[in-house]
Each structure stands twice: as structure tokens, then as C-alpha cells.
Amino acid sequence: GNNYLSLAEVDKGVRDILKCDHLFNAKPVMLRAFNAVKDTAPAHTPHSDDYVTRSEFRLLLVALRQMFELWVMFEIIDTGDDRRIDLGEFTKASEQLKAWGVKIDDPEATFKEVDKNGGGQILFNEFVDWAMKKGLDLEDDDD
């Protein structure tokens, strides 16, 4: 190889090496993890910031694991399976969110805080930003 991983190669690796359709179908997870690490190491070529380099690979694995954990939480809350969380779903998830480490006193206010673009739905990226700030942790994962 050329010591660079493209997003397509990460996607292919999840499918062919991990052989897990659930993870392979979680495209927002791979995109978020890839973009989080692709330019963390100093650039060695004009294009290296567009790829994950060998020195960033371990960070990619950590980011994938973290994003997959957040994806599981997101899917649990998203009972409509439309890759969006509405206010009703968020409100119903208050006890679950408490188990993951955040107590919600005012679900509507917190929903508006998470819904950064004001679209009336929480998207995965918005959820990730909020969840990471709050330190959400899936209670039954394999830390």
C-alpha cells in the first residue's frame, strides 16, 4: 500500500475485514471518525490531509469505536428509525440518557440545545457534538 487510507478504503475495510453489516451500514459513523482524524498528523505530502495516514491509523480505530458507541445510543433513542431524533423520542429517552451519564431536567430546552441548526430534529452530528461534551457512556459496552 501507499500508507494512506481513503474514506472508501475505510468503508471497504469495515465490510471485508470486520464483516459486520450493522457497522458497514452506519455511514455517518465512518464519515465522522474519518474526518476527525484525517489531518491530525503533520502533512508529509500535499494530499496527506485528505487521507488517514499510517501515523493516524490508531486514532482512526479509537474514533471508529467511539463513534460506533454513540451511534448505538443514537439508534436506541431514534425509535422511528429515520436517522433523526424528534422531541418526543428525546423526551422518552430521558431515563436512558440518565443511565448514560446526563440528567435531563428540561427535555425541551435540552433538545433545543442539541438541535444546533434549529431544524426540529437532532441529527447524528449534532448528537455526537453534544454527547461528547456531556461525556455520555454506554453502560453495557466493553470499556
Short mmCIF file of N, CA, C and O in Angstrom, two decimals:
data_model
loop_
_atom_site.label_atom_id
_atom_site.label_comp_id
_atom_site.label_asym_id
_atom_site.label_seq_id
_atom_site.Cartn_x
_atom_site.Cartn_y
_atom_site.Cartn_z
N GLY A 1 0.79 -1.18 0.00
CA GLY A 1 0.00 0.00 0.00
C GLY A 1 0.84 1.26 0.00
O GLY A 1 2.06 1.24 0.07
N ASN A 2 0.14 2.37 -0.07
CA ASN A 2 0.80 3.67 -0.13
C ASN A 2 0.82 4.40 1.21
O ASN A 2 1.17 5.57 1.28
N ASN A 3 0.43 3.71 2.29
CA ASN A 3 0.39 4.29 3.64
C ASN A 3 -0.66 5.38 3.81
O ASN A 3 -0.56 6.19 4.73
N TYR A 4 -1.65 5.40 2.92
CA TYR A 4 -2.76 6.33 3.02
C TYR A 4 -4.07 5.53 2.91
O TYR A 4 -4.17 4.61 2.11
N LEU A 5 -5.05 5.90 3.71
CA LEU A 5 -6.37 5.30 3.62
C LEU A 5 -7.38 6.36 3.22
O LEU A 5 -7.49 7.40 3.87
N SER A 6 -8.12 6.07 2.16
CA SER A 6 -9.21 6.95 1.78
C SER A 6 -10.46 6.53 2.55
O SER A 6 -10.50 5.44 3.14
N LEU A 7 -11.48 7.36 2.52
CA LEU A 7 -12.75 7.01 3.17
C LEU A 7 -13.32 5.74 2.55
O LEU A 7 -13.84 4.86 3.25
N ALA A 8 -13.19 5.59 1.24
CA ALA A 8 -13.69 4.39 0.56
C ALA A 8 -12.95 3.14 1.05
O ALA A 8 -13.55 2.07 1.22
N GLU A 9 -11.66 3.26 1.31
CA GLU A 9 -10.89 2.12 1.81
C GLU A 9 -11.27 1.77 3.25
O GLU A 9 -11.31 0.60 3.62
N VAL A 10 -11.57 2.78 4.05
CA VAL A 10 -12.05 2.52 5.42
C VAL A 10 -13.39 1.79 5.34
O VAL A 10 -13.62 0.79 6.02
N ASP A 11 -14.27 2.27 4.49
CA ASP A 11 -15.57 1.66 4.28
C ASP A 11 -15.42 0.19 3.86
O ASP A 11 -16.05 -0.71 4.41
N LYS A 12 -14.54 -0.06 2.91
CA LYS A 12 -14.29 -1.42 2.42
C LYS A 12 -13.70 -2.30 3.52
O LYS A 12 -14.06 -3.46 3.66
N GLY A 13 -12.81 -1.74 4.32
CA GLY A 13 -12.21 -2.49 5.42
C GLY A 13 -13.24 -2.91 6.46
O GLY A 13 -13.20 -4.04 6.97
N VAL A 14 -14.17 -2.02 6.77
CA VAL A 14 -15.23 -2.36 7.73
C VAL A 14 -16.08 -3.50 7.17
O VAL A 14 -16.43 -4.44 7.89
N ARG A 15 -16.35 -3.45 5.88
CA ARG A 15 -17.17 -4.51 5.26
C ARG A 15 -16.40 -5.83 5.14
O ARG A 15 -16.90 -6.88 5.54
N ASP A 16 -15.17 -5.78 4.62
CA ASP A 16 -14.44 -7.00 4.28
C ASP A 16 -13.67 -7.62 5.44
O ASP A 16 -13.50 -8.83 5.49
N ILE A 17 -13.19 -6.80 6.35
CA ILE A 17 -12.38 -7.32 7.46
C ILE A 17 -13.23 -7.56 8.69
O ILE A 17 -13.17 -8.62 9.30
N LEU A 18 -14.04 -6.59 9.07
CA LEU A 18 -14.90 -6.76 10.24
C LEU A 18 -16.12 -7.62 9.94
O LEU A 18 -16.67 -8.25 10.84
N LYS A 19 -16.55 -7.61 8.68
CA LYS A 19 -17.69 -8.42 8.23
C LYS A 19 -18.93 -8.23 9.11
O LYS A 19 -19.55 -9.18 9.56
N CYS A 20 -19.25 -6.96 9.34
CA CYS A 20 -20.41 -6.65 10.17
C CYS A 20 -21.29 -5.66 9.42
O CYS A 20 -20.94 -4.48 9.30
N ASP A 21 -22.41 -6.16 8.90
CA ASP A 21 -23.29 -5.30 8.11
C ASP A 21 -23.80 -4.10 8.89
O ASP A 21 -23.96 -3.01 8.35
N HIS A 22 -24.09 -4.29 10.19
CA HIS A 22 -24.60 -3.18 11.00
C HIS A 22 -23.60 -2.02 11.02
O HIS A 22 -23.98 -0.86 10.86
N LEU A 23 -22.33 -2.33 11.19
CA LEU A 23 -21.31 -1.28 11.19
C LEU A 23 -21.11 -0.72 9.79
O LEU A 23 -20.96 0.49 9.61
N PHE A 24 -21.12 -1.59 8.79
CA PHE A 24 -20.93 -1.15 7.42
C PHE A 24 -22.04 -0.19 6.98
O PHE A 24 -21.79 0.76 6.24
N ASN A 25 -23.25 -0.42 7.46
CA ASN A 25 -24.38 0.44 7.08
C ASN A 25 -24.44 1.75 7.87
O ASN A 25 -25.29 2.59 7.59
N ALA A 26 -23.57 1.92 8.82
CA ALA A 26 -23.54 3.15 9.63
C ALA A 26 -22.56 4.15 8.99
O ALA A 26 -21.54 4.51 9.57
N LYS A 27 -22.91 4.61 7.81
CA LYS A 27 -22.03 5.53 7.07
C LYS A 27 -21.71 6.82 7.83
O LYS A 27 -20.59 7.30 7.78
N PRO A 28 -22.68 7.41 8.56
CA PRO A 28 -22.34 8.63 9.31
C PRO A 28 -21.22 8.40 10.33
O PRO A 28 -20.44 9.29 10.60
N VAL A 29 -21.15 7.19 10.87
CA VAL A 29 -20.10 6.86 11.84
C VAL A 29 -18.73 6.91 11.18
O VAL A 29 -17.80 7.54 11.68
N MET A 30 -18.61 6.24 10.05
CA MET A 30 -17.32 6.20 9.36
C MET A 30 -16.90 7.58 8.88
O MET A 30 -15.73 7.95 9.01
N LEU A 31 -17.84 8.34 8.36
CA LEU A 31 -17.53 9.68 7.88
C LEU A 31 -17.05 10.57 9.02
O LEU A 31 -16.04 11.27 8.90
N ARG A 32 -17.76 10.53 10.14
CA ARG A 32 -17.40 11.37 11.29
C ARG A 32 -16.01 10.98 11.83
O ARG A 32 -15.19 11.85 12.11
N ALA A 33 -15.76 9.68 11.98
CA ALA A 33 -14.47 9.21 12.50
C ALA A 33 -13.34 9.56 11.53
O ALA A 33 -12.28 10.04 11.95
N PHE A 34 -13.55 9.33 10.26
CA PHE A 34 -12.55 9.62 9.24
C PHE A 34 -12.17 11.11 9.25
O PHE A 34 -11.00 11.47 9.31
N ASN A 35 -13.19 11.96 9.23
CA ASN A 35 -12.93 13.40 9.21
C ASN A 35 -12.29 13.90 10.50
O ASN A 35 -11.54 14.88 10.48
N ALA A 36 -12.57 13.22 11.60
CA ALA A 36 -11.99 13.64 12.88
C ALA A 36 -10.49 13.41 12.94
O ALA A 36 -9.78 14.14 13.63
N VAL A 37 -9.98 12.42 12.22
CA VAL A 37 -8.56 12.08 12.36
C VAL A 37 -7.72 12.33 11.11
O VAL A 37 -6.49 12.33 11.21
N LYS A 38 -8.32 12.56 9.97
CA LYS A 38 -7.56 12.58 8.72
C LYS A 38 -6.48 13.65 8.63
O LYS A 38 -5.57 13.51 7.83
N ASP A 39 -6.56 14.65 9.42
CA ASP A 39 -5.50 15.66 9.34
C ASP A 39 -4.89 15.97 10.71
O ASP A 39 -4.46 17.09 10.97
N THR A 40 -4.84 14.96 11.59
CA THR A 40 -4.29 15.18 12.92
C THR A 40 -2.77 15.13 12.93
O THR A 40 -2.13 15.82 13.70
N ALA A 41 -2.18 14.29 12.07
CA ALA A 41 -0.72 14.21 11.99
C ALA A 41 -0.22 15.27 11.01
O ALA A 41 -0.94 15.67 10.10
N PRO A 42 1.01 15.74 11.20
CA PRO A 42 1.55 16.73 10.26
C PRO A 42 1.55 16.19 8.83
O PRO A 42 1.85 15.02 8.59
N ALA A 43 1.22 17.06 7.89
CA ALA A 43 1.17 16.66 6.48
C ALA A 43 2.58 16.41 5.95
O ALA A 43 3.50 17.17 6.22
N HIS A 44 2.73 15.31 5.20
CA HIS A 44 4.01 14.98 4.60
C HIS A 44 3.99 15.19 3.09
O HIS A 44 5.02 15.29 2.47
N THR A 45 2.79 15.23 2.53
CA THR A 45 2.62 15.49 1.11
C THR A 45 1.46 16.48 0.95
O THR A 45 0.69 16.66 1.89
N PRO A 46 1.31 17.06 -0.20
CA PRO A 46 0.20 17.99 -0.40
C PRO A 46 -1.18 17.35 -0.21
O PRO A 46 -2.16 18.04 0.05
N HIS A 47 -1.27 16.02 -0.33
CA HIS A 47 -2.57 15.36 -0.25
C HIS A 47 -2.79 14.59 1.05
O HIS A 47 -3.86 14.05 1.25
N SER A 48 -1.80 14.52 1.92
CA SER A 48 -1.94 13.65 3.09
C SER A 48 -3.03 14.10 4.05
O SER A 48 -3.54 13.29 4.82
N ASP A 49 -3.42 15.37 4.02
CA ASP A 49 -4.51 15.81 4.89
C ASP A 49 -5.88 15.35 4.39
O ASP A 49 -6.88 15.49 5.09
N ASP A 50 -5.93 14.77 3.20
CA ASP A 50 -7.18 14.25 2.66
C ASP A 50 -7.38 12.78 2.97
O ASP A 50 -8.42 12.20 2.63
N TYR A 51 -6.39 12.16 3.59
CA TYR A 51 -6.40 10.73 3.87
C TYR A 51 -6.00 10.47 5.31
O TYR A 51 -5.42 11.33 5.96
N VAL A 52 -6.26 9.26 5.77
CA VAL A 52 -5.73 8.82 7.06
C VAL A 52 -4.37 8.20 6.78
O VAL A 52 -4.26 7.29 5.96
N THR A 53 -3.37 8.72 7.45
CA THR A 53 -2.00 8.21 7.24
C THR A 53 -1.71 7.08 8.22
O THR A 53 -2.47 6.84 9.16
N ARG A 54 -0.61 6.42 7.99
CA ARG A 54 -0.20 5.32 8.88
C ARG A 54 -0.12 5.80 10.33
O ARG A 54 -0.55 5.12 11.24
N SER A 55 0.40 6.99 10.54
CA SER A 55 0.55 7.50 11.91
C SER A 55 -0.80 7.88 12.54
O SER A 55 -0.90 8.03 13.75
N GLU A 56 -1.85 8.02 11.73
CA GLU A 56 -3.18 8.35 12.25
C GLU A 56 -4.08 7.12 12.39
O GLU A 56 -5.19 7.22 12.92
N PHE A 57 -3.60 5.96 11.94
CA PHE A 57 -4.46 4.77 11.89
C PHE A 57 -4.99 4.37 13.26
O PHE A 57 -6.17 4.06 13.41
N ARG A 58 -4.15 4.37 14.27
CA ARG A 58 -4.61 4.01 15.61
C ARG A 58 -5.69 4.98 16.08
O ARG A 58 -6.68 4.59 16.68
N LEU A 59 -5.50 6.26 15.79
CA LEU A 59 -6.52 7.25 16.14
C LEU A 59 -7.83 6.98 15.41
O LEU A 59 -8.91 7.18 15.97
N LEU A 60 -7.74 6.50 14.17
CA LEU A 60 -8.94 6.16 13.42
C LEU A 60 -9.68 5.02 14.11
O LEU A 60 -10.91 5.07 14.26
N LEU A 61 -8.97 4.00 14.57
CA LEU A 61 -9.62 2.88 15.25
C LEU A 61 -10.31 3.34 16.53
O LEU A 61 -11.44 2.93 16.82
N VAL A 62 -9.66 4.22 17.28
CA VAL A 62 -10.27 4.76 18.50
C VAL A 62 -11.51 5.58 18.16
O VAL A 62 -12.56 5.45 18.79
N ALA A 63 -11.40 6.42 17.14
CA ALA A 63 -12.53 7.26 16.73
C ALA A 63 -13.69 6.41 16.22
O ALA A 63 -14.86 6.70 16.52
N LEU A 64 -13.41 5.37 15.45
CA LEU A 64 -14.46 4.48 14.97
C LEU A 64 -15.19 3.84 16.13
O LEU A 64 -16.42 3.79 16.17
N ARG A 65 -14.46 3.36 17.10
CA ARG A 65 -15.07 2.72 18.27
C ARG A 65 -15.95 3.70 19.02
O ARG A 65 -17.07 3.39 19.41
N GLN A 66 -15.45 4.92 19.23
CA GLN A 66 -16.22 5.94 19.94
C GLN A 66 -17.47 6.32 19.16
O GLN A 66 -18.56 6.43 19.72
N MET A 67 -17.34 6.52 17.85
CA MET A 67 -18.48 6.90 17.03
C MET A 67 -19.51 5.77 16.95
O MET A 67 -20.71 6.01 16.95
N PHE A 68 -19.04 4.50 16.89
CA PHE A 68 -19.98 3.38 16.87
C PHE A 68 -20.75 3.31 18.18
O PHE A 68 -21.95 3.02 18.19
N GLU A 69 -20.10 3.60 19.30
CA GLU A 69 -20.80 3.61 20.58
C GLU A 69 -21.87 4.69 20.58
O GLU A 69 -23.01 4.46 21.01
N LEU A 70 -21.53 5.87 20.09
CA LEU A 70 -22.51 6.96 20.03
C LEU A 70 -23.63 6.63 19.04
O LEU A 70 -24.79 7.00 19.26
N TRP A 71 -23.30 5.92 17.98
CA TRP A 71 -24.31 5.50 17.00
C TRP A 71 -25.32 4.56 17.65
O TRP A 71 -26.52 4.66 17.41
N VAL A 72 -24.83 3.64 18.48
CA VAL A 72 -25.73 2.72 19.18
C VAL A 72 -26.69 3.52 20.06
O VAL A 72 -27.90 3.27 20.06
N MET A 73 -26.17 4.50 20.79
CA MET A 73 -27.04 5.34 21.62
C MET A 73 -28.06 6.08 20.76
O MET A 73 -29.25 6.13 21.09
N PHE A 74 -27.58 6.66 19.68
CA PHE A 74 -28.44 7.42 18.77
C PHE A 74 -29.57 6.53 18.25
O PHE A 74 -30.73 6.93 18.23
N GLU A 75 -29.23 5.30 17.84
CA GLU A 75 -30.24 4.38 17.32
C GLU A 75 -31.25 3.97 18.39
O GLU A 75 -32.42 3.75 18.07
N ILE A 76 -30.81 3.83 19.62
CA ILE A 76 -31.73 3.48 20.71
C ILE A 76 -32.76 4.59 20.90
O ILE A 76 -33.95 4.33 21.08
N ILE A 77 -32.31 5.83 20.84
CA ILE A 77 -33.22 6.97 21.02
C ILE A 77 -34.11 7.15 19.79
O ILE A 77 -35.30 7.45 19.91
N ASP A 78 -33.56 6.94 18.60
CA ASP A 78 -34.28 7.13 17.34
C ASP A 78 -35.21 5.95 17.09
O ASP A 78 -34.95 5.09 16.26
N THR A 79 -36.33 5.92 17.80
CA THR A 79 -37.26 4.80 17.68
C THR A 79 -38.00 4.79 16.34
O THR A 79 -38.56 3.77 15.94
N GLY A 80 -38.00 5.91 15.63
CA GLY A 80 -38.63 5.98 14.31
C GLY A 80 -37.75 5.46 13.20
O GLY A 80 -38.17 5.38 12.05
N ASP A 81 -36.50 5.12 13.51
CA ASP A 81 -35.54 4.58 12.54
C ASP A 81 -35.40 5.43 11.29
O ASP A 81 -35.27 4.92 10.18
N ASP A 82 -35.42 6.76 11.48
CA ASP A 82 -35.27 7.65 10.34
C ASP A 82 -33.97 8.46 10.40
O ASP A 82 -33.79 9.42 9.67
N ARG A 83 -33.07 8.02 11.30
CA ARG A 83 -31.76 8.68 11.48
C ARG A 83 -31.90 10.13 11.93
O ARG A 83 -31.05 10.98 11.64
N ARG A 84 -33.00 10.40 12.65
CA ARG A 84 -33.24 11.71 13.25
C ARG A 84 -33.96 11.47 14.56
O ARG A 84 -34.74 10.53 14.69
N ILE A 85 -33.71 12.34 15.52
CA ILE A 85 -34.38 12.25 16.82
C ILE A 85 -35.30 13.45 16.95
O ILE A 85 -34.83 14.60 16.85
N ASP A 86 -36.59 13.19 17.16
CA ASP A 86 -37.52 14.30 17.36
C ASP A 86 -37.70 14.55 18.86
O ASP A 86 -37.17 13.79 19.69
N LEU A 87 -38.41 15.58 19.20
CA LEU A 87 -38.59 15.95 20.60
C LEU A 87 -39.25 14.83 21.40
O LEU A 87 -38.85 14.54 22.53
N GLY A 88 -40.23 14.17 20.82
CA GLY A 88 -40.90 13.08 21.51
C GLY A 88 -39.95 11.94 21.84
O GLY A 88 -39.96 11.40 22.96
N GLU A 89 -39.13 11.56 20.87
CA GLU A 89 -38.15 10.49 21.10
C GLU A 89 -37.14 10.90 22.16
O GLU A 89 -36.77 10.09 23.02
N PHE A 90 -36.71 12.14 22.09
CA PHE A 90 -35.72 12.65 23.04
C PHE A 90 -36.30 12.65 24.46
O PHE A 90 -35.65 12.22 25.41
N THR A 91 -37.53 13.11 24.58
CA THR A 91 -38.19 13.17 25.89
C THR A 91 -38.35 11.77 26.47
O THR A 91 -38.08 11.55 27.66
N LYS A 92 -38.78 10.83 25.65
CA LYS A 92 -38.95 9.44 26.10
C LYS A 92 -37.64 8.81 26.54
O LYS A 92 -37.62 7.87 27.32
N ALA A 93 -36.53 9.32 26.02
CA ALA A 93 -35.21 8.74 26.32
C ALA A 93 -34.56 9.34 27.56
O ALA A 93 -33.41 9.01 27.87
N SER A 94 -35.26 10.18 28.31
CA SER A 94 -34.66 10.86 29.48
C SER A 94 -34.02 9.88 30.46
O SER A 94 -32.90 10.12 30.94
N GLU A 95 -34.71 8.80 30.78
CA GLU A 95 -34.15 7.82 31.73
C GLU A 95 -32.94 7.11 31.15
O GLU A 95 -31.97 6.84 31.85
N GLN A 96 -33.00 6.81 29.86
CA GLN A 96 -31.86 6.17 29.21
C GLN A 96 -30.65 7.10 29.20
O GLN A 96 -29.53 6.68 29.48
N LEU A 97 -30.88 8.36 28.90
CA LEU A 97 -29.79 9.34 28.91
C LEU A 97 -29.19 9.47 30.31
O LEU A 97 -27.98 9.60 30.45
N LYS A 98 -30.03 9.38 31.33
CA LYS A 98 -29.54 9.42 32.71
C LYS A 98 -28.62 8.24 32.98
O LYS A 98 -27.56 8.38 33.61
N ALA A 99 -28.98 7.06 32.47
CA ALA A 99 -28.14 5.86 32.65
C ALA A 99 -26.80 6.03 31.93
O ALA A 99 -25.80 5.44 32.34
N TRP A 100 -26.79 6.83 30.88
CA TRP A 100 -25.56 7.08 30.14
C TRP A 100 -24.75 8.25 30.69
O TRP A 100 -23.70 8.58 30.17
N GLY A 101 -25.28 8.91 31.72
CA GLY A 101 -24.48 9.92 32.40
C GLY A 101 -24.94 11.36 32.33
O GLY A 101 -24.23 12.25 32.77
N VAL A 102 -26.13 11.63 31.80
CA VAL A 102 -26.60 13.01 31.77
C VAL A 102 -28.05 13.07 32.24
O VAL A 102 -28.90 12.36 31.74
N LYS A 103 -28.28 13.91 33.23
CA LYS A 103 -29.62 14.08 33.78
C LYS A 103 -30.28 15.24 33.03
O LYS A 103 -29.73 16.33 32.93
N ILE A 104 -31.46 14.99 32.49
CA ILE A 104 -32.20 15.98 31.73
C ILE A 104 -33.34 16.52 32.59
O ILE A 104 -34.29 15.80 32.87
N ASP A 105 -33.23 17.77 33.04
CA ASP A 105 -34.29 18.38 33.84
C ASP A 105 -35.39 18.96 32.98
O ASP A 105 -36.56 18.90 33.32
N ASP A 106 -35.00 19.55 31.84
CA ASP A 106 -35.97 20.17 30.94
C ASP A 106 -35.72 19.62 29.54
O ASP A 106 -34.89 20.15 28.79
N PRO A 107 -36.41 18.54 29.15
CA PRO A 107 -36.16 17.91 27.86
C PRO A 107 -36.30 18.85 26.66
O PRO A 107 -35.49 18.80 25.74
N GLU A 108 -37.28 19.75 26.70
CA GLU A 108 -37.47 20.65 25.57
C GLU A 108 -36.30 21.62 25.42
O GLU A 108 -35.80 21.84 24.31
N ALA A 109 -35.84 22.19 26.52
CA ALA A 109 -34.69 23.12 26.47
C ALA A 109 -33.43 22.39 26.04
O ALA A 109 -32.64 22.91 25.23
N THR A 110 -33.24 21.19 26.56
CA THR A 110 -32.05 20.42 26.20
C THR A 110 -32.11 20.02 24.73
O THR A 110 -31.10 20.08 24.02
N PHE A 111 -33.29 19.65 24.25
CA PHE A 111 -33.47 19.30 22.83
C PHE A 111 -33.05 20.48 21.95
O PHE A 111 -32.31 20.30 20.99
N LYS A 112 -33.50 21.67 22.31
CA LYS A 112 -33.14 22.86 21.52
C LYS A 112 -31.64 23.12 21.56
O LYS A 112 -31.06 23.59 20.58
N GLU A 113 -31.02 22.82 22.71
CA GLU A 113 -29.57 22.98 22.85
C GLU A 113 -28.83 22.02 21.90
O GLU A 113 -27.84 22.39 21.28
N VAL A 114 -29.32 20.80 21.80
CA VAL A 114 -28.67 19.79 20.96
C VAL A 114 -28.93 20.07 19.48
O VAL A 114 -28.05 19.91 18.65
N ASP A 115 -30.13 20.49 19.15
CA ASP A 115 -30.55 20.77 17.78
C ASP A 115 -29.95 22.09 17.31
O ASP A 115 -30.64 23.10 17.18
N LYS A 116 -28.66 22.07 17.05
CA LYS A 116 -27.91 23.30 16.73
C LYS A 116 -28.45 24.07 15.53
O LYS A 116 -28.41 25.28 15.50
N ASN A 117 -28.93 23.34 14.52
CA ASN A 117 -29.41 24.05 13.32
C ASN A 117 -30.87 24.47 13.41
O ASN A 117 -31.40 25.07 12.49
N GLY A 118 -31.52 24.14 14.54
CA GLY A 118 -32.91 24.55 14.74
C GLY A 118 -33.90 23.90 13.81
O GLY A 118 -35.00 24.40 13.62
N GLY A 119 -33.55 22.75 13.26
CA GLY A 119 -34.41 22.08 12.29
C GLY A 119 -35.53 21.25 12.89
O GLY A 119 -36.32 20.67 12.15
N GLY A 120 -35.60 21.18 14.21
CA GLY A 120 -36.66 20.40 14.84
C GLY A 120 -36.36 18.92 14.93
O GLY A 120 -37.20 18.14 15.37
N GLN A 121 -35.18 18.53 14.52
CA GLN A 121 -34.72 17.14 14.58
C GLN A 121 -33.24 17.16 14.99
O GLN A 121 -32.50 18.04 14.57
N ILE A 122 -32.85 16.19 15.80
CA ILE A 122 -31.43 16.06 16.15
C ILE A 122 -30.81 15.08 15.17
O ILE A 122 -31.24 13.93 15.05
N LEU A 123 -29.81 15.55 14.46
CA LEU A 123 -29.07 14.71 13.52
C LEU A 123 -27.88 14.08 14.24
O LEU A 123 -27.49 14.52 15.32
N PHE A 124 -27.31 13.05 13.63
CA PHE A 124 -26.22 12.32 14.28
C PHE A 124 -25.07 13.24 14.66
O PHE A 124 -24.55 13.17 15.78
N ASN A 125 -24.64 14.12 13.77
CA ASN A 125 -23.52 15.01 14.09
C ASN A 125 -23.83 15.92 15.27
O ASN A 125 -22.96 16.18 16.11
N GLU A 126 -25.06 16.40 15.35
CA GLU A 126 -25.46 17.24 16.48
C GLU A 126 -25.44 16.43 17.77
O GLU A 126 -24.97 16.90 18.81
N PHE A 127 -25.93 15.20 17.69
CA PHE A 127 -25.94 14.32 18.86
C PHE A 127 -24.51 14.04 19.32
O PHE A 127 -24.21 14.10 20.51
N VAL A 128 -23.62 13.76 18.39
CA VAL A 128 -22.22 13.47 18.73
C VAL A 128 -21.58 14.65 19.42
O VAL A 128 -20.92 14.50 20.46
N ASP A 129 -21.75 15.84 18.88
CA ASP A 129 -21.15 17.04 19.48
C ASP A 129 -21.62 17.20 20.93
O ASP A 129 -20.82 17.43 21.83
N TRP A 130 -22.92 17.06 21.15
CA TRP A 130 -23.49 17.20 22.48
C TRP A 130 -23.05 16.06 23.40
O TRP A 130 -22.63 16.30 24.54
N ALA A 131 -23.14 14.84 22.91
CA ALA A 131 -22.81 13.66 23.72
C ALA A 131 -21.35 13.67 24.18
O ALA A 131 -21.05 13.29 25.31
N MET A 132 -20.47 14.11 23.30
CA MET A 132 -19.05 14.16 23.67
C MET A 132 -18.80 15.23 24.72
O MET A 132 -18.01 15.02 25.64
N LYS A 133 -19.47 16.37 24.61
CA LYS A 133 -19.33 17.42 25.63
C LYS A 133 -19.86 16.95 26.97
O LYS A 133 -19.32 17.30 28.02
N LYS A 134 -20.92 16.15 26.94
CA LYS A 134 -21.55 15.66 28.18
C LYS A 134 -20.91 14.40 28.71
O LYS A 134 -21.18 13.98 29.83
N GLY A 135 -20.05 13.76 27.93
CA GLY A 135 -19.37 12.55 28.38
C GLY A 135 -20.27 11.33 28.46
O GLY A 135 -20.08 10.48 29.32
N LEU A 136 -21.25 11.23 27.56
CA LEU A 136 -22.15 10.07 27.56
C LEU A 136 -21.34 8.79 27.39
O LEU A 136 -20.38 8.75 26.62
N ASP A 137 -21.78 7.76 28.12
CA ASP A 137 -21.07 6.47 28.07
C ASP A 137 -22.09 5.35 28.12
O ASP A 137 -22.89 5.26 29.06
N LEU A 138 -22.08 4.52 27.11
CA LEU A 138 -22.97 3.36 27.05
C LEU A 138 -22.63 2.42 28.19
O LEU A 138 -21.49 1.98 28.31
N GLU A 139 -23.61 2.15 29.04
CA GLU A 139 -23.32 1.41 30.28
C GLU A 139 -22.94 -0.04 30.07
O GLU A 139 -22.24 -0.61 30.88
N ASP A 140 -23.36 -0.65 28.98
CA ASP A 140 -23.09 -2.07 28.81
C ASP A 140 -22.11 -2.38 27.69
O ASP A 140 -22.14 -3.44 27.11
N ASP A 141 -21.23 -1.43 27.39
CA ASP A 141 -20.23 -1.70 26.36
C ASP A 141 -19.00 -2.34 27.00
O ASP A 141 -18.95 -2.56 28.20
N ASP A 142 -18.02 -2.58 26.23
CA ASP A 142 -16.81 -3.27 26.71
C ASP A 142 -15.66 -2.30 26.96
O ASP A 142 -14.57 -2.50 26.46
N ASP A 143 -15.89 -1.27 27.75
CA ASP A 143 -14.80 -0.31 28.02
C ASP A 143 -13.58 -1.08 28.34
O ASP A 143 -12.57 -1.03 28.46
#
